[in-house]
């Protein structure tokens, strides 16, 4: 029998389960690939679809043992918790509306959780997960994968070191064009659930990609948002959730910010971009050119810092996997989060402190802040852009 409290996992992959991510799902395949990249996990069980037949077929595709392909997450959580070789972590890659119930079930069975964003569809459910994680002392990571990019971590380290001075202005945007037409009416699976309030929650582009921009702004700057004023739009006739969002932000330290999220901006593929300006310097990073970070000190020529190049900090170096000049980004960012979470999980099971360098993964508290951001923006827009408190009491 495996000793669940020993750190014997250091010699073998952690046993991973997955909920969602079956045939026809995009993000499940990404999570599986990235979890395997460092040899830290082995997928051994899954509840891969709410449709029993698709679940079985998806399990067969992934060569899972038939008895570990489950018809429901509840059945999976209960059965795996009883096995001496049961899963040690679960990856949740379902549409947003089911995250809370799934995460709660696995937490109650003593299983660490890796959850896609947004964490839940309501603030109440988010706070419930915060309390459950604090009570069980389990590991809970939210896969805002852009926090795993080397130059994002470099930017965070530079801000924390005071290289920008006091932050004054933050500009974040995440813009795409794939929902410029009413794609959801064509049967396209990924579009259909993202514009369905019953499955996506109250935010459309706001919840799908706006939360990434918001999380990135907080991750790099370390600033908490005090209040926001939002304008949510639905430009495609008949669409039930927003497809374009403009938001003004006021931060606790007095800084000001703007956030633009859109999925109806022709010519934009995956345009996540962040600009941060302090009293001493400015920074700019773009996801479509992830290996460069533009740094502009006051009174000096701007310079471009490159991933894998000289004079970078420890955080960027640890997140860098291949030599400078080679494309690196989306998959490796996810893999960095999975690698960091593996260290946290191993440390918890061995009852030791985790390597502090592994603690950059967004937490359950960060997930709650993202859900509050969505709720506050929806509330503000309903009040014609009134300023609304964006803080969440944790």
Short mmCIF file of C-alpha atoms in Angstrom, two decimals:
data_model
loop_
_atom_site.label_atom_id
_atom_site.label_comp_id
_atom_site.label_asym_id
_atom_site.label_seq_id
_atom_site.Cartn_x
_atom_site.Cartn_y
_atom_site.Cartn_z
CA UNK A 1 0.00 0.00 0.00
CA UNK A 2 1.25 3.49 -0.89
CA UNK A 3 2.00 5.71 2.11
CA UNK A 4 0.05 8.87 1.36
CA UNK A 5 2.04 10.88 3.88
CA UNK A 6 5.49 9.98 2.64
CA UNK A 7 7.42 11.98 0.07
CA UNK A 8 8.00 8.81 -1.94
CA UNK A 9 6.35 10.65 -4.84
CA UNK A 10 9.70 12.27 -5.53
CA UNK A 11 10.74 9.02 -7.23
CA UNK A 12 7.59 8.66 -9.33
CA UNK A 13 4.96 10.78 -11.04
CA UNK A 14 2.02 12.01 -9.02
CA UNK A 15 -1.19 10.19 -9.85
CA UNK A 16 -3.48 12.66 -11.61
CA UNK A 17 -7.19 12.52 -12.33
CA UNK A 18 -9.12 14.76 -14.70
CA UNK A 19 -12.72 15.94 -14.77
CA UNK A 20 -13.82 17.11 -18.23
CA UNK A 21 -11.51 17.29 -21.20
CA UNK A 22 -12.96 14.42 -23.22
CA UNK A 23 -13.40 14.12 -26.98
CA UNK A 24 -13.95 17.48 -28.66
CA UNK A 25 -12.58 19.52 -25.75
CA UNK A 26 -9.65 21.87 -26.37
CA UNK A 27 -8.27 22.78 -22.97
CA UNK A 28 -8.23 19.25 -21.54
CA UNK A 29 -5.65 18.17 -24.09
CA UNK A 30 -3.53 21.21 -23.25
CA UNK A 31 -3.61 20.38 -19.54
CA UNK A 32 -2.71 16.72 -20.14
CA UNK A 33 0.20 17.60 -22.39
CA UNK A 34 1.59 20.21 -20.01
CA UNK A 35 1.16 18.04 -16.91
CA UNK A 36 3.33 15.38 -18.60
CA UNK A 37 6.04 17.75 -19.80
CA UNK A 38 8.28 17.39 -16.73
CA UNK A 39 7.35 13.84 -15.88
CA UNK A 40 5.71 15.02 -12.66
CA UNK A 41 2.26 13.49 -13.26
CA UNK A 42 0.67 10.38 -14.71
CA UNK A 43 -3.00 10.51 -15.72
CA UNK A 44 -4.63 7.42 -14.21
CA UNK A 45 -8.33 8.27 -13.83
CA UNK A 46 -11.01 10.52 -15.26
CA UNK A 47 -14.62 11.58 -15.42
CA UNK A 48 -14.05 12.98 -18.89
CA UNK A 49 -17.59 13.80 -19.99
CA UNK A 50 -21.08 14.15 -18.57
CA UNK A 51 -22.17 11.78 -21.35
CA UNK A 52 -21.37 8.21 -20.19
CA UNK A 53 -20.61 6.90 -23.67
CA UNK A 54 -18.31 9.78 -24.52
CA UNK A 55 -16.65 9.39 -21.13
CA UNK A 56 -15.89 5.71 -21.84
CA UNK A 57 -14.63 6.43 -25.33
CA UNK A 58 -12.48 9.31 -24.11
CA UNK A 59 -11.00 7.09 -21.41
CA UNK A 60 -10.18 4.44 -24.00
CA UNK A 61 -8.53 7.09 -26.18
CA UNK A 62 -6.26 7.96 -23.25
CA UNK A 63 -5.62 4.29 -22.39
CA UNK A 64 -7.07 4.59 -18.92
CA UNK A 65 -8.05 1.42 -17.08
CA UNK A 66 -11.79 0.93 -17.73
CA UNK A 67 -12.56 0.71 -14.00
CA UNK A 68 -11.01 4.16 -13.52
CA UNK A 69 -13.15 5.84 -16.17
CA UNK A 70 -16.07 7.25 -14.23
CA UNK A 71 -19.56 8.37 -15.18
CA UNK A 72 -19.51 11.28 -12.73
CA UNK A 73 -17.09 13.36 -10.72
CA UNK A 74 -18.83 12.38 -7.48
CA UNK A 75 -18.33 8.70 -8.20
CA UNK A 76 -14.71 9.37 -9.12
CA UNK A 77 -13.91 11.36 -5.98
CA UNK A 78 -15.40 8.71 -3.69
CA UNK A 79 -13.83 5.74 -5.46
CA UNK A 80 -10.36 7.23 -5.87
CA UNK A 81 -10.22 8.33 -2.23
CA UNK A 82 -10.70 4.70 -1.17
CA UNK A 83 -8.01 3.23 -3.40
CA UNK A 84 -4.51 2.68 -1.99
CA UNK A 85 -3.25 3.87 -5.37
CA UNK A 86 -5.84 6.63 -5.74
CA UNK A 87 -5.22 9.94 -7.42
CA UNK A 88 -3.17 12.53 -5.55
CA UNK A 89 -4.49 15.53 -7.49
CA UNK A 90 -7.36 16.32 -9.81
CA UNK A 91 -7.40 18.68 -12.78
CA UNK A 92 -10.76 20.37 -13.42
CA UNK A 93 -11.23 21.43 -17.05
CA UNK A 94 -15.02 21.64 -17.35
CA UNK A 95 -17.17 24.68 -18.20
CA UNK A 96 -17.32 27.25 -15.42
CA UNK A 97 -20.68 26.35 -13.89
CA UNK A 98 -19.47 23.01 -12.53
CA UNK A 99 -16.11 24.07 -11.04
CA UNK A 100 -17.42 24.68 -7.52
CA UNK A 101 -19.23 21.38 -7.05
CA UNK A 102 -16.35 19.36 -8.50
CA UNK A 103 -13.66 21.13 -6.50
CA UNK A 104 -15.70 20.81 -3.32
CA UNK A 105 -16.17 17.08 -3.82
CA UNK A 106 -12.47 16.37 -4.23
CA UNK A 107 -11.44 18.66 -1.38
CA UNK A 108 -13.85 16.84 0.92
CA UNK A 109 -12.16 13.57 -0.06
CA UNK A 110 -8.67 14.91 0.73
CA UNK A 111 -7.50 15.38 -2.86
CA UNK A 112 -5.51 18.41 -4.02
CA UNK A 113 -7.14 20.49 -6.78
CA UNK A 114 -5.91 22.14 -9.97
CA UNK A 115 -8.76 24.22 -11.42
CA UNK A 116 -9.19 26.12 -14.65
CA UNK A 117 -10.40 29.72 -14.47
CA UNK A 118 -12.66 31.42 -13.58
CA UNK A 119 -12.77 29.42 -10.38
CA UNK A 120 -16.56 29.64 -9.90
CA UNK A 121 -19.53 31.55 -11.28
CA UNK A 122 -20.51 33.29 -8.03
CA UNK A 123 -18.64 35.08 -5.27
CA UNK A 124 -20.44 32.97 -2.66
CA UNK A 125 -19.15 29.75 -4.22
CA UNK A 126 -15.66 31.22 -4.50
CA UNK A 127 -15.59 32.14 -0.82
CA UNK A 128 -16.89 28.68 0.03
CA UNK A 129 -13.88 27.16 -1.72
CA UNK A 130 -11.54 29.54 0.08
CA UNK A 131 -12.92 28.32 3.40
CA UNK A 132 -12.77 24.66 2.31
CA UNK A 133 -9.12 24.96 1.30
CA UNK A 134 -8.20 26.72 4.53
CA UNK A 135 -10.01 24.08 6.57
CA UNK A 136 -8.56 21.06 4.76
CA UNK A 137 -5.11 22.65 4.20
CA UNK A 138 -5.01 21.09 0.75
CA UNK A 139 -3.30 22.56 -2.30
CA UNK A 140 -5.50 24.52 -4.71
CA UNK A 141 -4.07 26.10 -7.85
CA UNK A 142 -5.91 28.17 -10.48
CA UNK A 143 -4.42 27.81 -13.95
CA UNK A 144 -3.97 31.40 -15.04
CA UNK A 145 -1.25 30.05 -17.30
CA UNK A 146 0.21 33.42 -18.34
CA UNK A 147 1.67 33.75 -14.85
CA UNK A 148 3.99 30.90 -15.83
CA UNK A 149 5.68 32.83 -18.67
CA UNK A 150 9.34 33.65 -17.93
CA UNK A 151 9.15 37.34 -18.84
CA UNK A 152 5.93 37.80 -16.86
CA UNK A 153 7.75 36.49 -13.81
CA UNK A 154 10.69 38.76 -14.69
CA UNK A 155 8.33 41.76 -14.78
CA UNK A 156 6.88 40.82 -11.40
CA UNK A 157 10.36 40.56 -9.90
CA UNK A 158 11.38 43.95 -11.30
CA UNK A 159 8.28 45.67 -9.90
CA UNK A 160 8.77 44.03 -6.51
CA UNK A 161 12.42 45.16 -6.49
CA UNK A 162 11.33 48.77 -6.96
CA UNK A 163 12.81 49.22 -10.43
CA UNK A 164 9.68 51.07 -11.57
CA UNK A 165 9.21 53.00 -8.34
CA UNK A 166 5.67 53.62 -7.11
CA UNK A 167 3.20 52.32 -9.72
CA UNK A 168 0.98 55.02 -11.18
CA UNK A 169 -0.74 53.58 -14.27
CA UNK A 170 -1.69 50.03 -15.34
CA UNK A 171 -3.13 49.25 -18.78
CA UNK A 172 -4.27 45.71 -19.53
CA UNK A 173 -5.99 44.30 -22.58
CA UNK A 174 -6.94 40.92 -23.97
CA UNK A 175 -8.53 41.09 -27.41
CA UNK A 176 -9.59 38.44 -29.91
CA UNK A 177 -11.80 38.29 -33.00
CA UNK A 178 -13.15 34.73 -33.09
CA UNK A 179 -16.66 35.67 -31.91
CA UNK A 180 -17.10 38.60 -34.33
CA UNK A 181 -19.94 36.61 -35.93
CA UNK A 182 -22.55 34.51 -34.12
CA UNK A 183 -20.37 31.42 -34.12
CA UNK A 184 -22.41 29.84 -31.35
CA UNK A 185 -25.28 29.28 -33.80
CA UNK A 186 -23.13 27.01 -35.99
CA UNK A 187 -22.80 24.30 -33.34
CA UNK A 188 -19.21 25.19 -32.51
CA UNK A 189 -18.81 23.66 -29.04
CA UNK A 190 -16.27 26.09 -27.60
CA UNK A 191 -18.34 29.11 -28.62
CA UNK A 192 -21.66 27.66 -27.44
CA UNK A 193 -20.89 27.26 -23.75
CA UNK A 194 -18.87 30.49 -23.49
CA UNK A 195 -21.88 32.62 -24.42
CA UNK A 196 -24.38 30.64 -22.33
CA UNK A 197 -24.92 32.33 -18.93
CA UNK A 198 -26.05 29.02 -17.43
CA UNK A 199 -22.63 27.50 -18.13
CA UNK A 200 -20.19 30.43 -18.34
CA UNK A 201 -21.64 32.55 -15.56
CA UNK A 202 -22.35 36.28 -15.71
CA UNK A 203 -19.38 37.20 -17.86
CA UNK A 204 -18.76 36.44 -21.54
CA UNK A 205 -15.48 37.86 -22.82
CA UNK A 206 -15.20 39.33 -19.32
CA UNK A 207 -14.99 35.90 -17.69
CA UNK A 208 -13.25 34.07 -20.51
CA UNK A 209 -10.33 36.40 -21.19
CA UNK A 210 -10.89 39.59 -19.19
CA UNK A 211 -10.11 37.65 -16.04
CA UNK A 212 -6.72 36.70 -17.49
CA UNK A 213 -5.86 40.37 -18.09
CA UNK A 214 -7.05 41.29 -14.61
CA UNK A 215 -5.09 38.49 -12.97
CA UNK A 216 -1.96 39.40 -14.90
CA UNK A 217 -2.19 43.04 -13.80
CA UNK A 218 -2.37 42.00 -10.16
CA UNK A 219 0.30 39.32 -10.52
CA UNK A 220 2.89 41.65 -12.01
CA UNK A 221 2.16 44.79 -9.98
CA UNK A 222 1.12 43.25 -6.66
CA UNK A 223 -1.65 45.87 -6.49
CA UNK A 224 -5.15 45.26 -5.15
CA UNK A 225 -8.08 46.86 -6.97
CA UNK A 226 -10.25 49.03 -4.74
CA UNK A 227 -13.09 49.84 -7.15
CA UNK A 228 -14.01 49.73 -10.81
CA UNK A 229 -16.38 51.24 -13.35
CA UNK A 230 -17.39 49.00 -16.24
CA UNK A 231 -19.20 49.12 -19.57
CA UNK A 232 -20.17 45.67 -20.89
CA UNK A 233 -21.42 45.42 -24.48
CA UNK A 234 -23.07 42.77 -26.64
CA UNK A 235 -22.43 43.79 -30.22
CA UNK A 236 -23.51 40.58 -31.95
CA UNK A 237 -27.34 40.59 -32.13
CA UNK A 238 -28.95 37.95 -29.96
CA UNK A 239 -25.83 37.17 -27.96
CA UNK A 240 -26.64 36.60 -24.29
CA UNK A 241 -23.32 37.62 -22.70
CA UNK A 242 -20.87 40.46 -23.26
CA UNK A 243 -18.44 40.29 -26.16
CA UNK A 244 -16.66 43.61 -25.46
CA UNK A 245 -15.75 45.23 -22.14
CA UNK A 246 -14.18 48.55 -21.09
CA UNK A 247 -13.28 48.99 -17.41
CA UNK A 248 -11.67 51.75 -15.36
CA UNK A 249 -9.74 50.62 -12.29
CA UNK A 250 -8.70 52.35 -9.08
CA UNK A 251 -6.04 50.58 -7.04
CA UNK A 252 -5.47 50.64 -3.29
CA UNK A 253 -2.18 52.57 -3.61
CA UNK A 254 -3.82 55.34 -5.66
CA UNK A 255 -2.74 54.02 -9.05
CA UNK A 256 -5.20 54.12 -11.94
CA UNK A 257 -5.86 51.52 -14.60
CA UNK A 258 -7.83 50.58 -17.70
CA UNK A 259 -8.81 47.12 -18.94
CA UNK A 260 -10.17 46.25 -22.37
CA UNK A 261 -11.47 42.77 -23.15
CA UNK A 262 -13.00 41.92 -26.52
CA UNK A 263 -13.77 38.92 -28.71
CA UNK A 264 -15.18 41.02 -31.57
CA UNK A 265 -12.02 42.91 -32.61
CA UNK A 266 -11.16 41.79 -36.18
CA UNK A 267 -7.46 41.30 -36.78
CA UNK A 268 -6.70 40.23 -33.20
CA UNK A 269 -5.93 36.60 -32.47
CA UNK A 270 -4.77 36.33 -28.86
CA UNK A 271 -3.79 39.87 -28.00
CA UNK A 272 -3.01 39.83 -24.29
CA UNK A 273 -0.93 42.89 -23.43
CA UNK A 274 0.08 44.67 -20.23
CA UNK A 275 1.72 48.06 -19.71
CA UNK A 276 2.81 49.28 -16.28
CA UNK A 277 4.12 52.77 -15.56
CA UNK A 278 5.79 53.89 -12.36
CA UNK A 279 7.55 57.05 -11.23
CA UNK A 280 10.94 55.66 -12.34
CA UNK A 281 10.23 53.45 -15.38
CA UNK A 282 7.70 51.62 -17.51
CA UNK A 283 7.26 47.99 -18.62
CA UNK A 284 5.41 46.46 -21.54
CA UNK A 285 4.75 42.78 -22.33
CA UNK A 286 2.71 41.17 -25.13
CA UNK A 287 1.65 37.53 -25.15
CA UNK A 288 2.05 37.17 -28.91
CA UNK A 289 5.70 38.20 -28.50
CA UNK A 290 6.28 36.58 -25.11
CA UNK A 291 10.06 36.37 -25.14
CA UNK A 292 10.58 40.14 -24.93
CA UNK A 293 9.92 42.60 -22.14
CA UNK A 294 10.28 46.30 -22.92
CA UNK A 295 11.79 48.31 -20.06
CA UNK A 296 11.91 52.11 -20.25
CA UNK A 297 13.64 53.94 -17.36
CA UNK A 298 12.94 57.67 -17.17
CA UNK A 299 15.59 59.68 -19.01
CA UNK A 300 17.19 56.62 -20.65
CA UNK A 301 16.71 54.87 -24.00
CA UNK A 302 14.20 52.01 -23.73
CA UNK A 303 15.72 48.55 -23.81
CA UNK A 304 14.36 45.12 -24.61
CA UNK A 305 15.01 42.26 -22.21
CA UNK A 306 14.92 38.82 -23.85
CA UNK A 307 13.98 35.49 -22.37
CA UNK A 308 17.12 33.48 -21.75
CA UNK A 309 19.27 36.58 -22.10
CA UNK A 310 21.72 38.10 -19.63
CA UNK A 311 20.91 40.00 -16.44
CA UNK A 312 17.50 38.44 -15.77
CA UNK A 313 16.28 37.48 -12.32
CA UNK A 314 15.87 34.10 -10.68
CA UNK A 315 12.14 33.76 -11.39
CA UNK A 316 12.58 34.13 -15.15
CA UNK A 317 15.55 31.80 -15.20
CA UNK A 318 13.65 29.05 -13.38
CA UNK A 319 10.73 29.36 -15.79
CA UNK A 320 12.93 29.24 -18.91
CA UNK A 321 13.17 25.85 -20.58
CA UNK A 322 14.92 26.29 -23.93
CA UNK A 323 17.76 28.49 -25.26
CA UNK A 324 17.14 32.12 -26.18
CA UNK A 325 15.68 32.77 -29.60
CA UNK A 326 13.44 29.70 -29.70
CA UNK A 327 9.68 30.24 -29.38
CA UNK A 328 8.46 29.50 -25.88
CA UNK A 329 5.21 30.38 -24.22
CA UNK A 330 1.70 28.93 -23.96
CA UNK A 331 2.38 25.25 -23.29
CA UNK A 332 5.47 25.92 -21.22
CA UNK A 333 3.57 28.45 -19.11
CA UNK A 334 1.00 25.80 -18.21
CA UNK A 335 3.79 23.29 -17.58
CA UNK A 336 5.51 25.70 -15.19
CA UNK A 337 2.32 25.92 -13.13
CA UNK A 338 1.94 22.15 -13.07
CA UNK A 339 5.59 21.75 -12.06
CA UNK A 340 5.24 24.31 -9.27
CA UNK A 341 2.05 22.67 -8.01
CA UNK A 342 3.75 19.27 -8.02
CA UNK A 343 6.34 20.64 -5.61
CA UNK A 344 3.60 22.09 -3.39
CA UNK A 345 1.69 18.79 -3.40
CA UNK A 346 4.77 16.72 -2.63
CA UNK A 347 5.70 19.09 0.19
CA UNK A 348 2.22 18.89 1.74
CA UNK A 349 2.22 15.12 1.62
CA UNK A 350 5.69 14.96 3.17
CA UNK A 351 4.73 17.55 5.81
CA UNK A 352 7.55 19.88 4.86
CA UNK A 353 7.76 23.46 3.63
CA UNK A 354 7.58 23.80 -0.18
CA UNK A 355 10.38 25.39 -2.15
CA UNK A 356 9.41 29.10 -2.00
CA UNK A 357 10.16 29.39 -5.71
CA UNK A 358 7.12 27.17 -6.39
CA UNK A 359 4.67 29.61 -4.79
CA UNK A 360 3.93 31.81 -7.80
CA UNK A 361 0.90 29.77 -8.90
CA UNK A 362 -2.42 31.63 -8.49
CA UNK A 363 -4.17 30.44 -5.34
CA UNK A 364 -7.76 29.89 -4.27
CA UNK A 365 -7.70 33.45 -2.92
CA UNK A 366 -6.59 34.73 -6.32
CA UNK A 367 -9.42 32.75 -7.85
CA UNK A 368 -11.89 34.47 -5.51
CA UNK A 369 -10.54 37.88 -6.50
CA UNK A 370 -11.12 37.01 -10.15
CA UNK A 371 -14.72 35.99 -9.49
CA UNK A 372 -15.32 39.20 -7.53
CA UNK A 373 -13.90 41.17 -10.46
CA UNK A 374 -16.51 39.63 -12.77
CA UNK A 375 -19.35 40.29 -10.33
CA UNK A 376 -18.29 43.87 -9.71
CA UNK A 377 -17.98 44.61 -13.43
CA UNK A 378 -21.44 43.18 -14.16
CA UNK A 379 -22.92 45.18 -11.28
CA UNK A 380 -21.21 48.38 -12.42
CA UNK A 381 -22.35 48.05 -16.01
CA UNK A 382 -25.93 47.42 -14.87
CA UNK A 383 -25.69 50.75 -13.02
CA UNK A 384 -24.53 52.61 -16.14
CA UNK A 385 -20.85 52.43 -15.24
CA UNK A 386 -21.10 53.39 -11.57
CA UNK A 387 -18.05 52.88 -9.38
CA UNK A 388 -18.37 49.56 -7.52
CA UNK A 389 -16.27 48.06 -4.74
CA UNK A 390 -14.04 45.36 -6.26
CA UNK A 391 -12.55 44.09 -3.02
CA UNK A 392 -13.34 40.64 -1.68
CA UNK A 393 -13.19 39.91 2.04
CA UNK A 394 -11.04 36.82 2.45
#
